[in-house]
PDB file of C-alpha atoms and ligand atoms in Angstrom:
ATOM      1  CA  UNK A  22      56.899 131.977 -54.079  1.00  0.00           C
ATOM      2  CA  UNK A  23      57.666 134.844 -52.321  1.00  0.00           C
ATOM      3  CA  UNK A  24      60.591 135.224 -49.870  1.00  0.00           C
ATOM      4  CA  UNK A  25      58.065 136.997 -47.142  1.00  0.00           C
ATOM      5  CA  UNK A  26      55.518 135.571 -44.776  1.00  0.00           C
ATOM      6  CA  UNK A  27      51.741 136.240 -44.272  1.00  0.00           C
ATOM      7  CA  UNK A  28      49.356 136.253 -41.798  1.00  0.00           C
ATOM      8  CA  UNK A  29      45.522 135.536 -42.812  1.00  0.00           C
ATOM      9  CA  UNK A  30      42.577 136.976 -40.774  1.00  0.00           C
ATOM     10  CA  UNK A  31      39.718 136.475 -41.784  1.00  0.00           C
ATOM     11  CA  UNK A  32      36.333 136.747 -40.228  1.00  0.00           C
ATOM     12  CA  UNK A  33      32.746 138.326 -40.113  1.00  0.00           C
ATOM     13  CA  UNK A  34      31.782 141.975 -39.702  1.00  0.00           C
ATOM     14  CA  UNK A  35      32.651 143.218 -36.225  1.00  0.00           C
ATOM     15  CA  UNK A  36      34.595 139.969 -35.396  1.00  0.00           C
ATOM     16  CA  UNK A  37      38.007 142.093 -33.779  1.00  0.00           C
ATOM     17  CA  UNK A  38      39.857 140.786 -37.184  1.00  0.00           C
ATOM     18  CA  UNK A  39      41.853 144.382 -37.406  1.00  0.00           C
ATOM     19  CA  UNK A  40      42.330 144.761 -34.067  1.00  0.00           C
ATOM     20  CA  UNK A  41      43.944 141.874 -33.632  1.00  0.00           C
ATOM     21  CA  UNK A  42      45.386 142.245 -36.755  1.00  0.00           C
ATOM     22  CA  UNK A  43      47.258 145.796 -36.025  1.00  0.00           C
ATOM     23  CA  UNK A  44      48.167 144.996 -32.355  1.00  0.00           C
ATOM     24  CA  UNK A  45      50.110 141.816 -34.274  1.00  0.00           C
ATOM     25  CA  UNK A  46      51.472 144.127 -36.778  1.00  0.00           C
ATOM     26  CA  UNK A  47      52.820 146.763 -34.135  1.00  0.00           C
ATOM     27  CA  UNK A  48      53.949 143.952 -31.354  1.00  0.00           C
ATOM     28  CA  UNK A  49      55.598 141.793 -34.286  1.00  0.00           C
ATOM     29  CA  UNK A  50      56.780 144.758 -36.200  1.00  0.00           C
ATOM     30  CA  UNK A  51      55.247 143.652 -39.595  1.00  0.00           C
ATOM     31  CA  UNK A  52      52.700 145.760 -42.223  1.00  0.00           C
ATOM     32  CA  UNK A  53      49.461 145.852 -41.464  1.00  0.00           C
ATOM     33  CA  UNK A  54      46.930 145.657 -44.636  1.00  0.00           C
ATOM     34  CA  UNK A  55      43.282 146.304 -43.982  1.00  0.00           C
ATOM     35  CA  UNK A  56      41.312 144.422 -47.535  1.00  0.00           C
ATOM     36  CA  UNK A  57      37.768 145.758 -46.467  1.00  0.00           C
ATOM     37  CA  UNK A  58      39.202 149.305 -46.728  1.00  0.00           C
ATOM     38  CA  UNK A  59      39.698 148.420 -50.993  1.00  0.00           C
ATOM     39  CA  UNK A  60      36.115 146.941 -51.012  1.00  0.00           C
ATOM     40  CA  UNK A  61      35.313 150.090 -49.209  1.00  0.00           C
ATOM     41  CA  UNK A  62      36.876 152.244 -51.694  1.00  0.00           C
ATOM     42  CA  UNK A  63      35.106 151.208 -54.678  1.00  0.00           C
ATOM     43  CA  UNK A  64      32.202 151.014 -53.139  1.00  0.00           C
ATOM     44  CA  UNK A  65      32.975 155.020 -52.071  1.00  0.00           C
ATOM     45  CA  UNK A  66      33.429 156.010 -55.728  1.00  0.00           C
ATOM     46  CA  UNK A  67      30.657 154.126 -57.043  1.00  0.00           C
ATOM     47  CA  UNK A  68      28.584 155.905 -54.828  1.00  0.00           C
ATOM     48  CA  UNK A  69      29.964 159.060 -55.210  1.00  0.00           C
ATOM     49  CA  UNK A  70      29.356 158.889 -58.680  1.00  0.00           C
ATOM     50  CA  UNK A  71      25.774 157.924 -58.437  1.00  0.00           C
ATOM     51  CA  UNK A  72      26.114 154.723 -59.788  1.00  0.00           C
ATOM     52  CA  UNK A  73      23.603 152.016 -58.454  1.00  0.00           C
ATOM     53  CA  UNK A  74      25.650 149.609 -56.749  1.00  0.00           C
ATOM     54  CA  UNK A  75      23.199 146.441 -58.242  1.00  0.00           C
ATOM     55  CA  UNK A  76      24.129 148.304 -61.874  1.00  0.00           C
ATOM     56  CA  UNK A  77      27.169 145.369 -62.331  1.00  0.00           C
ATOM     57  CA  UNK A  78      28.022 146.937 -65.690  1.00  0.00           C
ATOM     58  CA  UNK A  79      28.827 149.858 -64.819  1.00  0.00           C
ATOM     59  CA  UNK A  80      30.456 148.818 -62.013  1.00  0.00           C
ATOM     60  CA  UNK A  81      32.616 146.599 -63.880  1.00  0.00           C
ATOM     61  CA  UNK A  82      33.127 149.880 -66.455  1.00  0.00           C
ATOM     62  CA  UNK A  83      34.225 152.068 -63.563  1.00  0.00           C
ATOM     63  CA  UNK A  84      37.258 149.499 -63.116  1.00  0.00           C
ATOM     64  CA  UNK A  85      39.125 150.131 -66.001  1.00  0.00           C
ATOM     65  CA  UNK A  86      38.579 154.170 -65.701  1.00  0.00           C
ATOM     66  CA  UNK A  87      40.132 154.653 -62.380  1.00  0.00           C
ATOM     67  CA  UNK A  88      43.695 154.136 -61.357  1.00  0.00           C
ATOM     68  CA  UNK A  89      43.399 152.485 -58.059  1.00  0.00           C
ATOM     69  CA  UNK A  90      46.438 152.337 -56.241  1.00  0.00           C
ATOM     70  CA  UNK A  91      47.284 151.407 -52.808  1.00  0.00           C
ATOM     71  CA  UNK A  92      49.130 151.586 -49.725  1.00  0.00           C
ATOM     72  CA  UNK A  93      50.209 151.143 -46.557  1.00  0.00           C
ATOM     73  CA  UNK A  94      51.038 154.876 -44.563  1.00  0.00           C
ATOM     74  CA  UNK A  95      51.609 155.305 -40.992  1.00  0.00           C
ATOM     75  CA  UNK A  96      50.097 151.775 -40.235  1.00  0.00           C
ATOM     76  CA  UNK A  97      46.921 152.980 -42.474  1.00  0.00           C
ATOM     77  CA  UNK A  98      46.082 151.358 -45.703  1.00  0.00           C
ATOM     78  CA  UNK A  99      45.327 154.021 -47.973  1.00  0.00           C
ATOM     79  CA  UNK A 100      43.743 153.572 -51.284  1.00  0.00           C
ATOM     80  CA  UNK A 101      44.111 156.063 -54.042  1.00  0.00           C
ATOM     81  CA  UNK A 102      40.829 156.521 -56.148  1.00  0.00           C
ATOM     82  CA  UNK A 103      42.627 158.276 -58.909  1.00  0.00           C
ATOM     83  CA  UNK A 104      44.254 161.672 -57.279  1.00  0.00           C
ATOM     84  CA  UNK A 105      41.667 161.495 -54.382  1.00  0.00           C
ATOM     85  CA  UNK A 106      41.611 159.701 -51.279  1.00  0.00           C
ATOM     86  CA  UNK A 107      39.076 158.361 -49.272  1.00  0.00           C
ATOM     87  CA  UNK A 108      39.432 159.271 -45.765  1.00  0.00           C
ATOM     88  CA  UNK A 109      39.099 156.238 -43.060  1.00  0.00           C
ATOM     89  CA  UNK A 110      35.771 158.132 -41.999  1.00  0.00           C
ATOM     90  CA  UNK A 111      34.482 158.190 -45.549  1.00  0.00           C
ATOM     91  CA  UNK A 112      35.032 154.631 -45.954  1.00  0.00           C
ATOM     92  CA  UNK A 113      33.655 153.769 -42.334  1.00  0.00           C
ATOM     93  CA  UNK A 114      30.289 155.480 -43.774  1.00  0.00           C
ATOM     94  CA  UNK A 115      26.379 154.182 -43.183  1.00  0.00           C
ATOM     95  CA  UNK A 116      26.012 154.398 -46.787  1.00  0.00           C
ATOM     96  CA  UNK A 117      29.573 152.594 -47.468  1.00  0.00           C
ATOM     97  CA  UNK A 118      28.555 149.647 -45.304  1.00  0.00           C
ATOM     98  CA  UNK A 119      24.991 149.336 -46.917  1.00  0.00           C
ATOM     99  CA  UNK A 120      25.992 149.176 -50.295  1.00  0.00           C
ATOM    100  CA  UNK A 121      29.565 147.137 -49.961  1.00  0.00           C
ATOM    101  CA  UNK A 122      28.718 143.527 -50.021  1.00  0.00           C
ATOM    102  CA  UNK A 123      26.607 143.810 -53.534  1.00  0.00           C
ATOM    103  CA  UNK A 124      30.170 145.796 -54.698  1.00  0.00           C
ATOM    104  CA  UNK A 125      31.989 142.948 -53.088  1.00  0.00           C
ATOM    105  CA  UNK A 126      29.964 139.765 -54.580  1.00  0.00           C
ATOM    106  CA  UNK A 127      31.409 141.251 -57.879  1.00  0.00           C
ATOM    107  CA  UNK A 128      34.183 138.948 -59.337  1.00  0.00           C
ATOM    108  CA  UNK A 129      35.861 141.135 -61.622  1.00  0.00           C
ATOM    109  CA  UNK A 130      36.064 144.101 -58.084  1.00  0.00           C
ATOM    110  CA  UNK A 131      37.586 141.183 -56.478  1.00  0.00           C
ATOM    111  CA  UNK A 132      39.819 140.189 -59.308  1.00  0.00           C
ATOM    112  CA  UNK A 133      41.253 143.616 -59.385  1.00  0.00           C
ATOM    113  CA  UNK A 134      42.091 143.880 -55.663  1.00  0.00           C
ATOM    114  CA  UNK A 135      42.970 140.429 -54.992  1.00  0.00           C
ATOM    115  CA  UNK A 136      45.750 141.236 -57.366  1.00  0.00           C
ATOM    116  CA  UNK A 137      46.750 144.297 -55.187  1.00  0.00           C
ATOM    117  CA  UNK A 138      46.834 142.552 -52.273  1.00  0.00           C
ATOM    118  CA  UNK A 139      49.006 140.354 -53.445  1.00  0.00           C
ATOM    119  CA  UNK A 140      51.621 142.876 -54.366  1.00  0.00           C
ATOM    120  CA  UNK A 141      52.194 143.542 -50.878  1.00  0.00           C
ATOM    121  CA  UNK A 142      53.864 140.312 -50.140  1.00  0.00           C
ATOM    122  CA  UNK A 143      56.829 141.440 -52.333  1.00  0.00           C
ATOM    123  CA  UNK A 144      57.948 144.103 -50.156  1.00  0.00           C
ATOM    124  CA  UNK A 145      58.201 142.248 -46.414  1.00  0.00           C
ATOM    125  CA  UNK A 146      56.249 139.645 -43.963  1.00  0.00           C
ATOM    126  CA  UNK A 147      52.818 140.948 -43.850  1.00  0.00           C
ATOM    127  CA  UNK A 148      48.964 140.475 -42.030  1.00  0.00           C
ATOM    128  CA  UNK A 149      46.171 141.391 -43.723  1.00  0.00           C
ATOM    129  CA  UNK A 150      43.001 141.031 -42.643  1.00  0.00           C
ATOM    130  CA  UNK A 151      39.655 140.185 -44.686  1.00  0.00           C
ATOM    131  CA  UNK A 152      37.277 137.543 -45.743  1.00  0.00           C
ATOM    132  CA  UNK A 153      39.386 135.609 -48.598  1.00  0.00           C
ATOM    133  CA  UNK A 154      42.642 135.888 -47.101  1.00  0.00           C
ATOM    134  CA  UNK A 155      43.266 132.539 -45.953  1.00  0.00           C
ATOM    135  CA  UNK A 156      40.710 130.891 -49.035  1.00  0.00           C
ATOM    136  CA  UNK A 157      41.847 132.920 -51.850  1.00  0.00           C
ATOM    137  CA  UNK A 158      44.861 135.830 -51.640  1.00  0.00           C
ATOM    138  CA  UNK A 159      47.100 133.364 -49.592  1.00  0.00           C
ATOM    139  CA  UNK A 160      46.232 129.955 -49.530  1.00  0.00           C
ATOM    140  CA  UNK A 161      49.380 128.694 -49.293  1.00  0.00           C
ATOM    141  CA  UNK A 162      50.357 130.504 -46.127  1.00  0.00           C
ATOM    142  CA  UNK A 163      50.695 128.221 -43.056  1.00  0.00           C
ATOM    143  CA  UNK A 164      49.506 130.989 -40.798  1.00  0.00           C
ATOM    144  CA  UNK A 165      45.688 130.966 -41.142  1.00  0.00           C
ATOM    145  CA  UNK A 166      43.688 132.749 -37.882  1.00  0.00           C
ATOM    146  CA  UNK A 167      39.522 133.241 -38.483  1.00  0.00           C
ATOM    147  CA  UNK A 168      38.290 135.228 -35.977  1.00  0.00           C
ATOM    148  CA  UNK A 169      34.586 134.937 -34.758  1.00  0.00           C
ATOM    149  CA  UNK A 170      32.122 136.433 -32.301  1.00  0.00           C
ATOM    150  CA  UNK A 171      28.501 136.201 -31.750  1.00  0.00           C
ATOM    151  CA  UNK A 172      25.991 137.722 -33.799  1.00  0.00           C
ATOM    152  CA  UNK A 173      24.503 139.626 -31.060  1.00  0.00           C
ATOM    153  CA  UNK A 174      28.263 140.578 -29.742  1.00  0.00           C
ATOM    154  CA  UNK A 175      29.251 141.501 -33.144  1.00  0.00           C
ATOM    155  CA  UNK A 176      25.983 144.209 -33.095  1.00  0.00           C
ATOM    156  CA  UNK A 177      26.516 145.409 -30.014  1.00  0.00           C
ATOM    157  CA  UNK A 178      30.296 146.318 -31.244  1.00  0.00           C
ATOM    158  CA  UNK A 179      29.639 147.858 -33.952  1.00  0.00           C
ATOM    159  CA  UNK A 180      26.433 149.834 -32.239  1.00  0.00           C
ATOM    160  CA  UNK A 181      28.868 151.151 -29.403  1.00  0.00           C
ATOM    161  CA  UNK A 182      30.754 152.900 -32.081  1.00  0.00           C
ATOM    162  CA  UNK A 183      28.114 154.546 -33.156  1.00  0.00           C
ATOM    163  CA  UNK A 184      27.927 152.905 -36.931  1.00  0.00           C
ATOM    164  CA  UNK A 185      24.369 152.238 -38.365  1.00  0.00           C
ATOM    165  CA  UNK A 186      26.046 148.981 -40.082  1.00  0.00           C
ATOM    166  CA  UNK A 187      23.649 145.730 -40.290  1.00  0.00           C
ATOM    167  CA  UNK A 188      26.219 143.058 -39.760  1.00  0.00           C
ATOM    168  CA  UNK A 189      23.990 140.299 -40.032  1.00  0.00           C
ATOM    169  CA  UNK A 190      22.892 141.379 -43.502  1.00  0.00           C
ATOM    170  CA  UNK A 191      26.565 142.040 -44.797  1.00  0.00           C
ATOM    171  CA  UNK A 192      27.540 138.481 -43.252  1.00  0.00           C
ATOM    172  CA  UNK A 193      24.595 137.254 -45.010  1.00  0.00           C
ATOM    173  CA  UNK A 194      25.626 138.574 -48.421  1.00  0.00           C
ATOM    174  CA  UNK A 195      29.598 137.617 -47.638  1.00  0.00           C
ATOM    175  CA  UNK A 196      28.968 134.149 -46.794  1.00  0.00           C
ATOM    176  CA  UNK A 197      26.420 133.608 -49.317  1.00  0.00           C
ATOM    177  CA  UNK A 198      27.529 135.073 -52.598  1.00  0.00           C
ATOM    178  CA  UNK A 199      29.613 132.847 -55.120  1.00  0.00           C
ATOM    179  CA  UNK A 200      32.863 134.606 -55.522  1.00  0.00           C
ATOM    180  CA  UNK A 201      35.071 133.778 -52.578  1.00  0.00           C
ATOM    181  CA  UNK A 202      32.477 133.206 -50.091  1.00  0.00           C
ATOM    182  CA  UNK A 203      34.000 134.017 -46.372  1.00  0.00           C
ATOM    183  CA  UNK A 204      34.445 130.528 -45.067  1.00  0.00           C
ATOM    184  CA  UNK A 205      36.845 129.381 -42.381  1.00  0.00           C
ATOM    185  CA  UNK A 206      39.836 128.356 -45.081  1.00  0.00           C
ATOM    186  CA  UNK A 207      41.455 124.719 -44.459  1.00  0.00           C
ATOM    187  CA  UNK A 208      43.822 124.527 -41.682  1.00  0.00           C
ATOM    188  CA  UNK A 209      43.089 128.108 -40.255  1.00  0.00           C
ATOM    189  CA  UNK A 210      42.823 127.921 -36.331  1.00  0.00           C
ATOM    190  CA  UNK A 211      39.431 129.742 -35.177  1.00  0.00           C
ATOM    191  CA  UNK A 212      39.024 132.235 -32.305  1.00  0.00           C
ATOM    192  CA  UNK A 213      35.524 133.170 -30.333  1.00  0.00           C
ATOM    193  CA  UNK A 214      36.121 136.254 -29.440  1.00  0.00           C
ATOM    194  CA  UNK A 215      32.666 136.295 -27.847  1.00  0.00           C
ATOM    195  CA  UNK A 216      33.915 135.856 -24.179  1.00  0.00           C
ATOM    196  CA  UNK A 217      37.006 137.478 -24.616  1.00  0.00           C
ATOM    197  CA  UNK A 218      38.936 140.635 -23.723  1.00  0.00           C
ATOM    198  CA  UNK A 219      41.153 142.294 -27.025  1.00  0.00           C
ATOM    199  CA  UNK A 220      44.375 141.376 -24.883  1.00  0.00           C
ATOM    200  CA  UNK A 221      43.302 137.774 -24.396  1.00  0.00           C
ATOM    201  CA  UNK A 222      42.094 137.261 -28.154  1.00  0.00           C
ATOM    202  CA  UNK A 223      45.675 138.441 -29.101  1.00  0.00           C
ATOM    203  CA  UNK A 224      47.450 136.639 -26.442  1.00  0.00           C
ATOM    204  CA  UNK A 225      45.655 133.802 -28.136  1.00  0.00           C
ATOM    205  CA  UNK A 226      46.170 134.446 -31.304  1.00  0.00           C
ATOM    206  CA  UNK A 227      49.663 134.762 -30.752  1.00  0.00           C
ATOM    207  CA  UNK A 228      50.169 131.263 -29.083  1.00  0.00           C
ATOM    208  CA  UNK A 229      48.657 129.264 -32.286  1.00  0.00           C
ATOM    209  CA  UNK A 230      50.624 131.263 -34.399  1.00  0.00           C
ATOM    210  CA  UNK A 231      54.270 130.241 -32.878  1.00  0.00           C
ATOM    211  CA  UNK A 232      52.551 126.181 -32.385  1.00  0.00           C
ATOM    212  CA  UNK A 233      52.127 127.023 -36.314  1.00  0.00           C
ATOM    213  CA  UNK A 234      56.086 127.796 -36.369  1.00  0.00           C
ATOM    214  CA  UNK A 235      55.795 131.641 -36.733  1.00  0.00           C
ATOM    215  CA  UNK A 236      58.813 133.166 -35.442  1.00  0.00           C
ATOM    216  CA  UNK A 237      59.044 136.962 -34.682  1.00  0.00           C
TER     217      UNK A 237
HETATM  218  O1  CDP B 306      35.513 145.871 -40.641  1.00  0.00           O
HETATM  219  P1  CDP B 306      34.339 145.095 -41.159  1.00  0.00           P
HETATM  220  O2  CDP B 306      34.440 143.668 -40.819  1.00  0.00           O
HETATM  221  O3  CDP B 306      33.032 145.689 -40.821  1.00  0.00           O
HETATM  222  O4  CDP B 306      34.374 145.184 -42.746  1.00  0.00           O
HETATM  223  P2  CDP B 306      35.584 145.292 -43.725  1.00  0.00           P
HETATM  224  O5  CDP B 306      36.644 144.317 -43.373  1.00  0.00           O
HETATM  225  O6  CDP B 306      35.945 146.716 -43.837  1.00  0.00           O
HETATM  226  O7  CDP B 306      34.934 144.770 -45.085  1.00  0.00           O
HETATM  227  C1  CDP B 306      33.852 145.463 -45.679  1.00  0.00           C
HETATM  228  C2  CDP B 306      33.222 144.556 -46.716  1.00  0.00           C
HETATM  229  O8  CDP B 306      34.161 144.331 -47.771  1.00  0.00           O
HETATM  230  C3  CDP B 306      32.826 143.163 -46.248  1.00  0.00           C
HETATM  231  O9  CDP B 306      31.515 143.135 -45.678  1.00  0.00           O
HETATM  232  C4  CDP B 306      32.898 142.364 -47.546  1.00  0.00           C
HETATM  233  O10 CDP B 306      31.733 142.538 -48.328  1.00  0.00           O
HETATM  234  C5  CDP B 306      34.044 143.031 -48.288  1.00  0.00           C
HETATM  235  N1  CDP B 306      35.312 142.313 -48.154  1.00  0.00           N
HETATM  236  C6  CDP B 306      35.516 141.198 -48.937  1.00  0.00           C
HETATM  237  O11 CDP B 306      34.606 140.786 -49.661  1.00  0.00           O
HETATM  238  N2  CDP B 306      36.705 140.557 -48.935  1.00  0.00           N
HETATM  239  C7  CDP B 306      37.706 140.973 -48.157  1.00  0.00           C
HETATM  240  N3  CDP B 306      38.867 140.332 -48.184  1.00  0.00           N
HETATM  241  C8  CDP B 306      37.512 142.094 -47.323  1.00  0.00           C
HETATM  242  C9  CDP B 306      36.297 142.741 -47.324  1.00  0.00           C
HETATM  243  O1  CDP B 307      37.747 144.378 -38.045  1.00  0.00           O
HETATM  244  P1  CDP B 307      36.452 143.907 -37.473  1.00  0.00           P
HETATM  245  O2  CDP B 307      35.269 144.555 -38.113  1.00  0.00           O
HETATM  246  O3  CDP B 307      36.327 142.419 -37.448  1.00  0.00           O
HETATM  247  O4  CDP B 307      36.394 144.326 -35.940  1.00  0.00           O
HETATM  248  P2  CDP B 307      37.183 145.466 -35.134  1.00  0.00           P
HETATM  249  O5  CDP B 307      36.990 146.762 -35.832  1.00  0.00           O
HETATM  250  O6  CDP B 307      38.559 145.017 -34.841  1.00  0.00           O
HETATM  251  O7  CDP B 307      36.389 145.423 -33.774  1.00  0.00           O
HETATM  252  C1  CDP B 307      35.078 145.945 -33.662  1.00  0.00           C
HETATM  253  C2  CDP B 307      34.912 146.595 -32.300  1.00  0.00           C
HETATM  254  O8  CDP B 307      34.836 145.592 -31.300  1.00  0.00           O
HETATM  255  C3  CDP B 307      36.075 147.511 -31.929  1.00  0.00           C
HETATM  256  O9  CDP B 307      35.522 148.677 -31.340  1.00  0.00           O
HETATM  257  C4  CDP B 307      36.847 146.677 -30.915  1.00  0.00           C
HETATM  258  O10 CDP B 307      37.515 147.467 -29.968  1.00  0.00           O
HETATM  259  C5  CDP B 307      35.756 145.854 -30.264  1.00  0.00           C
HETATM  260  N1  CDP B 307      36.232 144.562 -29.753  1.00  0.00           N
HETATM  261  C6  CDP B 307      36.008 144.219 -28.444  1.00  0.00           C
HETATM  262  O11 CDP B 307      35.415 145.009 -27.709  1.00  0.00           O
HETATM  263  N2  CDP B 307      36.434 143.015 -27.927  1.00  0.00           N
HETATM  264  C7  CDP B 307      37.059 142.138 -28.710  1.00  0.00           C
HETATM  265  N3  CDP B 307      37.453 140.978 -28.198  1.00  0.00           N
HETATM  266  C8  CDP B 307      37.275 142.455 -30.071  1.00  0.00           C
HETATM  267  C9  CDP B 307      36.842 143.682 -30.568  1.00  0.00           C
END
């Protein structure tokens, strides 16, 4: 058991999951750890090295050539695909989101960064935000938060910033595959974010958490 404390978000795409999560990180003064942005990476090299995402094998292969490292700098979590790394835009890309969930649905990918993730808890009280969080890289944590919005909502987010990104397919894929599907994880308190202003979805988010017994 670790000494530290963490905070699970989890959620579909688009939901407001890391923008709730950093505005807790910077009002609470904690680390913020962004999982997708691992996923992400992966998925960025696989690409990159023409490998066909559905190709499991070598997807699997590529795990074992690569040292993957990563961190948390300036609030950013960074991941290190051997002595490159991925800028934020890079991982954010059209082809990044279309291929990600097939990477994702891959248990030995998840194995590997699960592990990571966990690492962070060793060095202070922590939110990270994801699918598994809550099911899978804590479950023990007390402080379980699944964010939600409306499919349409969720679109219209993710169209306003200009990404081509089919949400409903990724959620599809995410919810459906058989490695850590993203569920709402036992205990966790939901949020609709639907209806809601950023500021109120934190504000609310914030309340559960201290009726959970979190204490800045
Ligand atoms: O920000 P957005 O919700 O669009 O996606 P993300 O959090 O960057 O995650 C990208 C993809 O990574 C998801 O669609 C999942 O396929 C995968 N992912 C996952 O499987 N488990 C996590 N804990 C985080 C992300
Ligand atoms: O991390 P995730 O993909 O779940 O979502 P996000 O990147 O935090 O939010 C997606 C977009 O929706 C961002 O541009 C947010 O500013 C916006 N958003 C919003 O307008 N209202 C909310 N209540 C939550 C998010």
């Amino acid at each position: 058991m670790s000494e530290f404390r963490a905070i699970a978000i989890d959620g579909p795409a688009a939901s407001g999951k890391s923008t709730v999560a950093r505005r807790l990180a910077e009002d609470w003064g904690m680390t913020m750890v962004n999982s997708g942005a691992m996923y992400r990476a992966v998925t960025w090299e696989v690409l990159r090295r023409g490998i066909n995402p559905s190709a499991t094998g070598e997807v699997i292969a590529l795990l074992s050539e690569v040292d993957w490292g990563c961190l948390v700098r300036n609030g950013q979590t960074v991941m290190q695909v051997g002595d490159v790394e991925p800028t934020m835009k890079q991982l954010k890309a059209d082809e990044v989101n279309g291929a990600v969930s097939l990477i994702a649905a891959i248990p030995e990918v998840r194995e590997l960064l699960v592990q990571k993730q966990r690492e962070f808890l060793t060095k202070g009280d922590l939110v990270m935000e994801g699918r598994d969080i809550g099911t899978v890289v804590f479950p023990d944590t007390p402080y379980k938060v699944f964010v939600t919005a409306s499919e349409e909502v969720r679109r219209q987010r993710r169209a306003a910033e200009g990404a081509e990104d089919a949400v409903e397919e990724r959620d599809k894929l995410d919810s459906q595959r058989k490695a850590s599907p993203l569920r709402v994880a036992e205990g966790a308190v939901v949020v609709d974010s639907s209806e809601l202003a950023i500021d109120e979805v934190v504000a609310q988010v914030k309340d559960e958490l201290i009726q959970l017994g979190w204490k800045e």
